[in-house]
Short mmCIF file of C-alpha atoms in Angstrom, two decimals:
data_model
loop_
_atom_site.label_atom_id
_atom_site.label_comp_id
_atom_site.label_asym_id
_atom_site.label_seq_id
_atom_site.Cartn_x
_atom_site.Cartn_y
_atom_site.Cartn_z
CA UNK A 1 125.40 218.80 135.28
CA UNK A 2 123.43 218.71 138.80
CA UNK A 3 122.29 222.24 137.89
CA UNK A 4 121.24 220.95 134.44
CA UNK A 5 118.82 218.22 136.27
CA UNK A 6 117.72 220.86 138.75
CA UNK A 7 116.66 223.10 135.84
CA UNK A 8 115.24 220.24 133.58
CA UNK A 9 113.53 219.08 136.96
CA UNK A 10 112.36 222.87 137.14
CA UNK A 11 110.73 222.52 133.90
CA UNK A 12 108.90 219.20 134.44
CA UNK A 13 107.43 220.94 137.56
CA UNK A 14 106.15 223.76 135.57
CA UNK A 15 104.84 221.36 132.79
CA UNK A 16 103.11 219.44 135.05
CA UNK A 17 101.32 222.09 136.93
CA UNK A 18 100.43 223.81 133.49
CA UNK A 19 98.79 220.07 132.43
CA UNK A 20 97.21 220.76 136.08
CA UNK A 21 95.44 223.78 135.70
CA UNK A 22 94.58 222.89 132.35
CA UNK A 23 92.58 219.91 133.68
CA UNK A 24 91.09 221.75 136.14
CA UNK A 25 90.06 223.90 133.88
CA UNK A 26 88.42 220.65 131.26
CA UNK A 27 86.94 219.61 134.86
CA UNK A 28 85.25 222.81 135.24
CA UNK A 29 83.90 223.19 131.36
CA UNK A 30 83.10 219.18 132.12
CA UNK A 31 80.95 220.60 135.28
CA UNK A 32 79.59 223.20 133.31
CA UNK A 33 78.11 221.09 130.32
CA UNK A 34 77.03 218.96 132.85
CA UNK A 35 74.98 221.34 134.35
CA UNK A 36 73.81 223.08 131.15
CA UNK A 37 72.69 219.47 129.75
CA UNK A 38 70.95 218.37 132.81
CA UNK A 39 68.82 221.16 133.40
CA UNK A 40 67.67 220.72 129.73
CA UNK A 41 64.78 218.63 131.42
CA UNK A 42 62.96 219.05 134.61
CA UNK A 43 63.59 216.32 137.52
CA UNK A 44 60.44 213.86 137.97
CA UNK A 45 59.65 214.73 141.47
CA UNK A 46 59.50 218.61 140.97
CA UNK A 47 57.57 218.32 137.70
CA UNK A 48 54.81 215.94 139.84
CA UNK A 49 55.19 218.91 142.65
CA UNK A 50 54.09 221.42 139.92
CA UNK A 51 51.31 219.36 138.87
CA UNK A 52 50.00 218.67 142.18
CA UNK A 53 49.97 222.50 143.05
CA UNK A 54 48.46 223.55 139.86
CA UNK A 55 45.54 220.45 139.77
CA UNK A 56 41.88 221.92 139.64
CA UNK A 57 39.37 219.26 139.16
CA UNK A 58 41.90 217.54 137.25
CA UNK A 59 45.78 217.22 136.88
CA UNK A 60 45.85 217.44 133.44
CA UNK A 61 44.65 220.93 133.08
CA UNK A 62 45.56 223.94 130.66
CA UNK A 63 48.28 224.97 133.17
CA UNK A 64 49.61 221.88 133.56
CA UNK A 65 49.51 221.19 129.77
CA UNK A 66 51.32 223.83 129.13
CA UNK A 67 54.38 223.24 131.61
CA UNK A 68 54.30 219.88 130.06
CA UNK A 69 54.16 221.20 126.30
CA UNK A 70 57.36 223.34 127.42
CA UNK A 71 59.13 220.76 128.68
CA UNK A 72 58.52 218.15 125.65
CA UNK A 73 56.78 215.75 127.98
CA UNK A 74 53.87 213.76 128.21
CA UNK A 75 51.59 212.26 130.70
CA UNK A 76 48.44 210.08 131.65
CA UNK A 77 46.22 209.51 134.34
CA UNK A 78 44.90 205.60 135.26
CA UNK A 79 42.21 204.39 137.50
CA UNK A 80 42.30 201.49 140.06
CA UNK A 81 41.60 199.09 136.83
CA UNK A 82 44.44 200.70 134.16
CA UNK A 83 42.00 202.60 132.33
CA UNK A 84 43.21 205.86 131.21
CA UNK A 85 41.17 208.74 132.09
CA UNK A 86 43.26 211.50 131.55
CA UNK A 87 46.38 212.18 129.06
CA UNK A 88 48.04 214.46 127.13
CA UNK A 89 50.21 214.08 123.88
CA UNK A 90 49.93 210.53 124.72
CA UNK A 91 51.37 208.41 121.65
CA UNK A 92 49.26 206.11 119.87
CA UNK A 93 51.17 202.90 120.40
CA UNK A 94 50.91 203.48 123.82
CA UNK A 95 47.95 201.51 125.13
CA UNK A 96 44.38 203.27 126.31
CA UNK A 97 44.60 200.33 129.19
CA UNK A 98 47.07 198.37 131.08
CA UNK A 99 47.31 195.54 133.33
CA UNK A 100 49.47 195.02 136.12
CA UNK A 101 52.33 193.33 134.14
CA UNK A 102 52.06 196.51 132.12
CA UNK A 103 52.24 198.64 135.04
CA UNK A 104 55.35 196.89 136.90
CA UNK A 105 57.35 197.01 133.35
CA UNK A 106 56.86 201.03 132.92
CA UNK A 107 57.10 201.67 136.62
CA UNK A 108 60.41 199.96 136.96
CA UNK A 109 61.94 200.19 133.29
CA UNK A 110 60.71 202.10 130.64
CA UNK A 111 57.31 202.14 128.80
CA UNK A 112 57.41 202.04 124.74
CA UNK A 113 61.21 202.87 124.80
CA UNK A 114 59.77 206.36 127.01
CA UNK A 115 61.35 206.79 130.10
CA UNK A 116 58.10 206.71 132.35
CA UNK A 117 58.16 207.86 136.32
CA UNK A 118 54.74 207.06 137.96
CA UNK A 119 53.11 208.46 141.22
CA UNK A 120 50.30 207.59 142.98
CA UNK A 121 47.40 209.10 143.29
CA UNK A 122 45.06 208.10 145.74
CA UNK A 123 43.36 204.58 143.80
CA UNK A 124 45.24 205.73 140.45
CA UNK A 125 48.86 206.66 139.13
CA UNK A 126 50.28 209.62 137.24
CA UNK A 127 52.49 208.97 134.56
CA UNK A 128 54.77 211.30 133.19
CA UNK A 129 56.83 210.20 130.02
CA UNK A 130 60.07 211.74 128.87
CA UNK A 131 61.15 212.02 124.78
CA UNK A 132 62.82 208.56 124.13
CA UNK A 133 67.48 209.02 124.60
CA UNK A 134 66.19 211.93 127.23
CA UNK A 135 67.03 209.96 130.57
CA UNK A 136 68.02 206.57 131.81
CA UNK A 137 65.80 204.81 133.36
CA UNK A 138 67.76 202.68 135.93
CA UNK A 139 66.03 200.42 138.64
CA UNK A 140 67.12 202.82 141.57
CA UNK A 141 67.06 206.24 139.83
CA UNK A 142 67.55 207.92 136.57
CA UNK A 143 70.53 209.55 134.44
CA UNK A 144 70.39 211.66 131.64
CA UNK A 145 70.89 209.53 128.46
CA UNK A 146 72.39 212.32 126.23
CA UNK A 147 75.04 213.16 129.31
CA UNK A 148 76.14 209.28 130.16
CA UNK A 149 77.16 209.82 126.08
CA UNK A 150 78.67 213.31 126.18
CA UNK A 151 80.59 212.09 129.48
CA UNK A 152 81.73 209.79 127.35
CA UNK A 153 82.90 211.15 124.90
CA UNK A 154 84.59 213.70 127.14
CA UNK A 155 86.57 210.58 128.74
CA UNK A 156 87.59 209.65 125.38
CA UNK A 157 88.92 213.23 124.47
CA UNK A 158 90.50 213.87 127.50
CA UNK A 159 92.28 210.75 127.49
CA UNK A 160 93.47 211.74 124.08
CA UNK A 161 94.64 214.95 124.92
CA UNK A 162 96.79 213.96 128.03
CA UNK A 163 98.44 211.38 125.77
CA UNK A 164 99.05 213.91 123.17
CA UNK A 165 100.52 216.49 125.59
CA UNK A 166 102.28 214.28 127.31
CA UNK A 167 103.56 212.40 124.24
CA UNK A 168 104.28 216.41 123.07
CA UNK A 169 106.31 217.43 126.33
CA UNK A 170 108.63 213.73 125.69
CA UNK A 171 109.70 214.57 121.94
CA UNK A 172 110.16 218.58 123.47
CA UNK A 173 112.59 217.21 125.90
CA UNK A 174 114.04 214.31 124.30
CA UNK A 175 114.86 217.07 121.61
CA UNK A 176 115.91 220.19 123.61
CA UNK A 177 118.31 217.26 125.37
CA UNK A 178 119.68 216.15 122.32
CA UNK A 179 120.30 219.38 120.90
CA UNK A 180 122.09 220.52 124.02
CA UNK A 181 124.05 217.48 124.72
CA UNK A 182 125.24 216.56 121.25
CA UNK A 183 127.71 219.59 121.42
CA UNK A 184 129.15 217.96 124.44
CA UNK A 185 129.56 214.42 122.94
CA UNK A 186 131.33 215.96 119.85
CA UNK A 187 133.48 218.17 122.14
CA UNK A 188 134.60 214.81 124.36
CA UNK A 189 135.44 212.78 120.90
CA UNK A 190 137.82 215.62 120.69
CA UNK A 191 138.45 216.28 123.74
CA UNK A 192 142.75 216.03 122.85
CA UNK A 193 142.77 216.82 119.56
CA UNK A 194 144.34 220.22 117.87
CA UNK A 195 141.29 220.40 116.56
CA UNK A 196 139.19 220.78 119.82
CA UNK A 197 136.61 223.91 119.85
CA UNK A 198 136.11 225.25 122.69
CA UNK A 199 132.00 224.39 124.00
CA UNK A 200 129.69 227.58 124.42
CA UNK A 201 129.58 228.38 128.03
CA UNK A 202 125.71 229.44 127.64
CA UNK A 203 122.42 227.48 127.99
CA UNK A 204 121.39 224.97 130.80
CA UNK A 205 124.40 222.78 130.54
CA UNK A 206 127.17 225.50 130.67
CA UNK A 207 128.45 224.28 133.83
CA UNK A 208 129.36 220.93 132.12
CA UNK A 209 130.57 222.31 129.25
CA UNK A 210 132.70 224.92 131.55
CA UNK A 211 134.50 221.92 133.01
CA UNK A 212 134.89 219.73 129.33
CA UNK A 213 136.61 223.54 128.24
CA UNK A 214 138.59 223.64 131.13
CA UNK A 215 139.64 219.35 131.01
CA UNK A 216 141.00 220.76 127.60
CA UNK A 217 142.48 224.01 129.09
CA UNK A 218 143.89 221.30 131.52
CA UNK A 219 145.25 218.72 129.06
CA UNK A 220 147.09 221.64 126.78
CA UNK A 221 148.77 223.15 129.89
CA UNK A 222 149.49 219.24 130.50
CA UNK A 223 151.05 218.99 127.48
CA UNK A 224 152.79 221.95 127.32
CA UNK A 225 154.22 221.17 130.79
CA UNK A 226 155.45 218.12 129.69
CA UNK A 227 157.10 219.85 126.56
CA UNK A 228 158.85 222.10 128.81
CA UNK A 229 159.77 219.69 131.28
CA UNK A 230 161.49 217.64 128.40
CA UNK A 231 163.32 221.09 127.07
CA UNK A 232 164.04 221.94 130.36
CA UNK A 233 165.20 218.58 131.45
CA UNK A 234 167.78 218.22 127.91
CA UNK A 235 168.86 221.86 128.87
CA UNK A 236 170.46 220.90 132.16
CA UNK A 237 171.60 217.50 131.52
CA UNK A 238 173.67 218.25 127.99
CA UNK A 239 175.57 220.77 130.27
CA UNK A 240 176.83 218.10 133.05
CA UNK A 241 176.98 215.65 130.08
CA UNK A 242 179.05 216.93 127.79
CA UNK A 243 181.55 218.23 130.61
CA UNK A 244 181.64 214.28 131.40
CA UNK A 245 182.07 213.88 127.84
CA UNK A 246 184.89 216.51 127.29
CA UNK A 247 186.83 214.59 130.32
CA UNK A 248 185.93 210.50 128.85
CA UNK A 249 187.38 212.38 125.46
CA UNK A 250 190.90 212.70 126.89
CA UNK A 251 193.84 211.10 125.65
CA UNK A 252 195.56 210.73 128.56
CA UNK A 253 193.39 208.70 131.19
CA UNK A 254 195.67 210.51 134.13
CA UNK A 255 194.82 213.72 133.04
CA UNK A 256 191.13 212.85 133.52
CA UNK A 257 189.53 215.12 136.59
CA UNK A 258 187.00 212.24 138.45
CA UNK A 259 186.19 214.45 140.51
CA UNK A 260 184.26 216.50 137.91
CA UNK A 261 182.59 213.20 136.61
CA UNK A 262 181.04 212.77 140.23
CA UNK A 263 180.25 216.21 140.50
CA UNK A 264 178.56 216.13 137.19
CA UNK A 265 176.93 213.09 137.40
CA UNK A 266 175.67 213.82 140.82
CA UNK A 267 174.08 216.92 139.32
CA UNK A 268 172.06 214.88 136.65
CA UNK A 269 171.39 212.47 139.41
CA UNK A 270 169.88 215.58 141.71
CA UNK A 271 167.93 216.97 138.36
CA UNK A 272 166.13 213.67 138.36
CA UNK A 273 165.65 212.94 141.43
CA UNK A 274 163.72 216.19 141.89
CA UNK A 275 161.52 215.29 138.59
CA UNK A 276 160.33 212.20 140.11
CA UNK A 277 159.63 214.01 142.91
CA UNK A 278 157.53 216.84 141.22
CA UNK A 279 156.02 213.86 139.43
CA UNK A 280 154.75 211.51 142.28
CA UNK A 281 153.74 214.25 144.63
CA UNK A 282 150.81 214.86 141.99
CA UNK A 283 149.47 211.30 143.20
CA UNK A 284 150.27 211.62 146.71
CA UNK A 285 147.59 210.04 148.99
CA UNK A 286 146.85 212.05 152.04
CA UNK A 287 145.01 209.62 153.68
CA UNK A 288 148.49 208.67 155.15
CA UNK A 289 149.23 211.84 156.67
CA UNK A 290 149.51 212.60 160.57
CA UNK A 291 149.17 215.84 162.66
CA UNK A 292 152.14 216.46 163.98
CA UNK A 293 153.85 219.79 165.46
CA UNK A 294 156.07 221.52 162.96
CA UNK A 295 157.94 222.99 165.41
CA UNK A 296 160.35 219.86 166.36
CA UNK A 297 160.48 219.61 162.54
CA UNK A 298 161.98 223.00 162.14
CA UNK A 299 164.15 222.77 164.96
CA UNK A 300 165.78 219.65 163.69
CA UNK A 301 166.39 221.23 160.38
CA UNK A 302 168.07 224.07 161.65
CA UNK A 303 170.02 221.61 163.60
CA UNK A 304 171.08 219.40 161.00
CA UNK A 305 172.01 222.32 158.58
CA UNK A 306 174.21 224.41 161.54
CA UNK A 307 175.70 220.94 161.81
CA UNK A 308 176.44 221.14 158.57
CA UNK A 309 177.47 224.54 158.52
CA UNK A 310 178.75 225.32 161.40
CA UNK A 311 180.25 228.44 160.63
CA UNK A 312 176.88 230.12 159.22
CA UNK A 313 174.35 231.78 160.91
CA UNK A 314 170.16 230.77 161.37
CA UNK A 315 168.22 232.59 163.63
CA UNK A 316 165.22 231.13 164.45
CA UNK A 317 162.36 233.13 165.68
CA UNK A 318 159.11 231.54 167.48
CA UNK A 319 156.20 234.19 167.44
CA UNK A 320 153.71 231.92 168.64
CA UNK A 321 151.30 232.24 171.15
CA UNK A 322 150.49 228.49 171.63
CA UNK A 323 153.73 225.84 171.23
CA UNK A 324 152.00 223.48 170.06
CA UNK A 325 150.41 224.15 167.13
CA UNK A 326 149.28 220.95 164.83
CA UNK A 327 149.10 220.39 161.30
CA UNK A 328 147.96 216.94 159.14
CA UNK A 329 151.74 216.01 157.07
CA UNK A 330 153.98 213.65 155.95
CA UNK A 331 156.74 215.07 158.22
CA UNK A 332 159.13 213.55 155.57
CA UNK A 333 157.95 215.70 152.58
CA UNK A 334 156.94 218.73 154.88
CA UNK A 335 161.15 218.71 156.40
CA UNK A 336 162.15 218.58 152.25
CA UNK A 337 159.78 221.49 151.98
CA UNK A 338 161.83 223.77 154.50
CA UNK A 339 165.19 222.05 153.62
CA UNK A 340 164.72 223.27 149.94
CA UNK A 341 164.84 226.79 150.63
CA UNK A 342 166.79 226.60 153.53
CA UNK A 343 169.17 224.84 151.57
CA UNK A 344 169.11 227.37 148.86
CA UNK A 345 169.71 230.27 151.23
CA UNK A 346 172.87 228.44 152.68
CA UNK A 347 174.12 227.45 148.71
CA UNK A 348 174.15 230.58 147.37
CA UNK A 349 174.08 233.82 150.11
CA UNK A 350 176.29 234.58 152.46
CA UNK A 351 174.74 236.19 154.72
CA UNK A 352 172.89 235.38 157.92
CA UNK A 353 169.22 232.89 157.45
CA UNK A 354 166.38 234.14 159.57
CA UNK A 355 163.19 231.50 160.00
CA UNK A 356 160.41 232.53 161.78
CA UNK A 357 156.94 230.78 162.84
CA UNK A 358 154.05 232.77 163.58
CA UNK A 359 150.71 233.47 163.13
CA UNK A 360 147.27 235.08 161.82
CA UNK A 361 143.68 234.93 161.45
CA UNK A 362 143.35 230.67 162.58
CA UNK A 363 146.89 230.54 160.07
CA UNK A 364 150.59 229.28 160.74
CA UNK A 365 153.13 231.31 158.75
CA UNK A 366 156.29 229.80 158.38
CA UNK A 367 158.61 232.02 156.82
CA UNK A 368 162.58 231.58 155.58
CA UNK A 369 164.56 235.17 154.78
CA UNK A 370 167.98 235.41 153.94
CA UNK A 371 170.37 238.58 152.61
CA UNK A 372 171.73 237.58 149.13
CA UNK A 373 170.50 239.09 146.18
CA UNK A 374 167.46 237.42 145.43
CA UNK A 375 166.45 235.03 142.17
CA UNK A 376 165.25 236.49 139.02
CA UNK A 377 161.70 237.63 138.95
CA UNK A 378 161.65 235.40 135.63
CA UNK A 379 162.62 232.19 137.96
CA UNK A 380 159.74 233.42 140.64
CA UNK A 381 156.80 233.74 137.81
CA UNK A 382 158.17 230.42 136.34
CA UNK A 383 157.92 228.82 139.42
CA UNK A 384 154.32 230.24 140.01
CA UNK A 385 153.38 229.49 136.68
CA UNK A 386 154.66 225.80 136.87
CA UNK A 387 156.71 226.29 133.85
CA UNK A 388 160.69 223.82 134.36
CA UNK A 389 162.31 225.89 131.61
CA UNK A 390 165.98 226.61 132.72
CA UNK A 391 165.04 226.88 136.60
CA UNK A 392 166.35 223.60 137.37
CA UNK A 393 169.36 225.62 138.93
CA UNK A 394 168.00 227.80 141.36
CA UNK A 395 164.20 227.41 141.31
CA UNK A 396 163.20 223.39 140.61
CA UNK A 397 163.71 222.83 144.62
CA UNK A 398 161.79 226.39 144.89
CA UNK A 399 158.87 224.27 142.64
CA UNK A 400 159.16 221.03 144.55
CA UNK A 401 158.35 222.75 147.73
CA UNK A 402 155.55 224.83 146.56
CA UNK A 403 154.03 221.58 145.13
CA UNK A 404 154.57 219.88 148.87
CA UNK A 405 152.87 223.10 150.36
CA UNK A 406 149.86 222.75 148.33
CA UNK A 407 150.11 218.76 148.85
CA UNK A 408 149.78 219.91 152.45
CA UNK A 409 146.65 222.40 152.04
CA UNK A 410 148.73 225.23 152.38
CA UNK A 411 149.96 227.99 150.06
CA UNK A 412 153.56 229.56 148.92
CA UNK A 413 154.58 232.74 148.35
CA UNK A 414 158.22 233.68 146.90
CA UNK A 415 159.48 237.53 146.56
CA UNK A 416 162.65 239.49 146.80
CA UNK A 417 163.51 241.66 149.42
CA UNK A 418 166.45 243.68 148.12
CA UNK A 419 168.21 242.50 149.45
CA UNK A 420 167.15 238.81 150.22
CA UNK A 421 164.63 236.67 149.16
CA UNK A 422 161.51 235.73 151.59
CA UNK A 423 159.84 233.05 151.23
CA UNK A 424 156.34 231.69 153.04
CA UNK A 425 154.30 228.97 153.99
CA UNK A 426 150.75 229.47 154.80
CA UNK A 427 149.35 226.40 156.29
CA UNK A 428 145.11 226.90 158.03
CA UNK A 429 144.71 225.02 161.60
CA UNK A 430 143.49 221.86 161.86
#
């Protein structure tokens, strides 16, 4: 999911630098018209620079004329009084004589709708006049009429366009996200049915739908487990029950053997116990647990079991370089691990029980080896496989501690020897 919002975040980035250039580029055709449409007419000061330089015994002169013609303007000289004494093109609503009024209202605003610009010459004034929408005429300068429109209208279709991509790039998203995350929804409304297909692992959101595949992956092993469990746990209770039930069946209440009740309802007891066990040590909390040294832990087991059995023998061998090596455990769970397999080894060999702690590469080993014959290797990929069918025997302690080892960060490992069977614990240093 994170790497669907990094790639959709990716996207946005891109977008948004594409909208970018793309209004740099408007800003530049925007600078460009600009240009183009204010050089369309000459500015005031340099056309009354041409006319001075080209003046003979008059400003108006066929020179100047024609610059003037060119540039679709006209002009007019006045006198101290008003009078006009020199013009060209001059309109005919435009006066032959003005008075001062007349003068301040063209020189400041705009004279017959023409935007005017005066100079002064001497006792007199040029005027020149510009076509009428050329320029503005503003109090403190002028601006191109026909650009303060097209700038407008550029505004307005700029503002149009953004809206429209960015109104484009939404329904493009909202769509692409829709498409991509309408598979998932469907695929978590049947999430545990039969029915359940598995998502495409593809596309920006394959990392979600990975893990929805693999909640379902999950939730069948789940259920299989459980189906397995139950077969597994009716296997080895109908044998201990119907023994009990072939002894409650006899006539004769003396020749009843109670002995064999215990035994066989001590067995079912012990097959339960362990399933609990298997069961809450998937919700253990190891905020709880303490480092502790596993040495004492192993020494006290090997104690209590010689004590037990005092005519066996367990050799203990300590191939450590530091004594006192620490690990985070529930030292309860972490002595039922050992005791398990230990246990096992003293049940059903003979021979002598070798434990040894060492270790490798920042890694306590903690290994058990005895000299029987070893387990099935269909009991050892059973156990690895998590799979309770008809291993309650030999291998359901095997299971419980492998589950404890992994409670404890660790990992197990389980093969036969021929003779023997090893078994190891591989815990990393705190």
């Amino acid at each position: 999911m994170f790497n669907y919002i990094i790639k959709r975040f990716k996207k946005i980035v891109i977008r948004i630098l594409a909208l970018l250039f793309f209004l740099i580029f408007l800003l530049m055709v925007f600078l460009y018209l600009n240009y183009k449409l204010g050089d369309k007419y000459p500015n005031p000061n340099d056309l009354y620079t041409y006319v001075e330089n080209n003046k003979t015994y008059s400003y108006l002169n066929e020179k100047n004329k024609d610059f003037l013609k060119e540039n679709d303007i006209w002009a007019f000289r006045l006198d101290k009084n008003g009078k006009v004494i020199e013009s060209f093109n001059k309109p005919r609503q435009v006066k032959d004589k003005f008075d001062l009024t007349d003068v301040a209202s063209f020189t400041r605003y705009y004279l017959a709708d023409y935007p005017a610009f005066t100079y002064i010459l001497g006792d007199g004034l040029l005027v020149f006049a510009y076509p009428k929408n050329s320029l503005d005429k503003l109090p403190f300068n002028y601006y191109n009429y026909q650009n303060l429109i097209f700038n407008l209208w550029l505004i307005v279709i700029f503002l149009i366009l953004f809206l429209l991509f960015v109104y484009v790039f939404y329904r493009i998203d909202i769509k692409n996200i829709l498409k991509n995350i309408l598979p998932l929804q469907k695929a978590i409304d049947k999430l545990y049915e039969d029915d359940y297909e598995s998502l495409d692992e593809d596309g920006e959101l394959k990392d979600l739908a990975l893990s929805i595949n693999k909640a379902n992956e999950k939730y069948k092993d789940l259920k299989e487990g459980q189906d397995k469990w139950i077969r597994g746990l009716s296997h080895d209770v109908r044998t201990p029950l119907a023994k009990i039930s072939w002894e409650l069946s006899k006539e004769n209440i003396a020749d009843m053997d109670r002995g064999k009740i215990q035994d066989q309802v001590q067995k079912i007891s012990n097959i339960l116990e362990g399933l609990n066990l298997t069961l809450s040590l998937t919700k253990m909390d190891k905020e709880n647990f303490k480092e502790e040294n596993p040495l004492k832990l192993i020494r006290k087991l090997i104690v209590d079991k010689l004590n037990e059995n005092p005519r066996r023998q367990i050799i203990f061998e300590n191939k450590l370089e530091k004594q006192n090596p620490r690990i985070k455990m529930d030292s309860t769970l972490f002595y039922r691990m050992l005791e398990n397999i230990l246990k096992n080894s003293l049940v059903y060999t003979d021979g002598k029980i070798t434990v040894t702690i060492s270790e490798s590469n920042d890694n306590l080993i903690i290994g058990i080896l005895d000299e029987g014959e070893g387990i099935s290797e269909n009991i050892i990929r059973k156990v690895y496989g998590e799979d309770l069918t008809n291993i309650t025997k030999h291998g359901l302690g095997i299971f419980i501690s492998k589950q404890i080892a992994e409670v404890h960060g660790g990992s197990f490992s389980i093969r036969n020897k021929n003779p023997g069977l090893e078994v190891k614990f591989i815990f990393e240093y705190n």
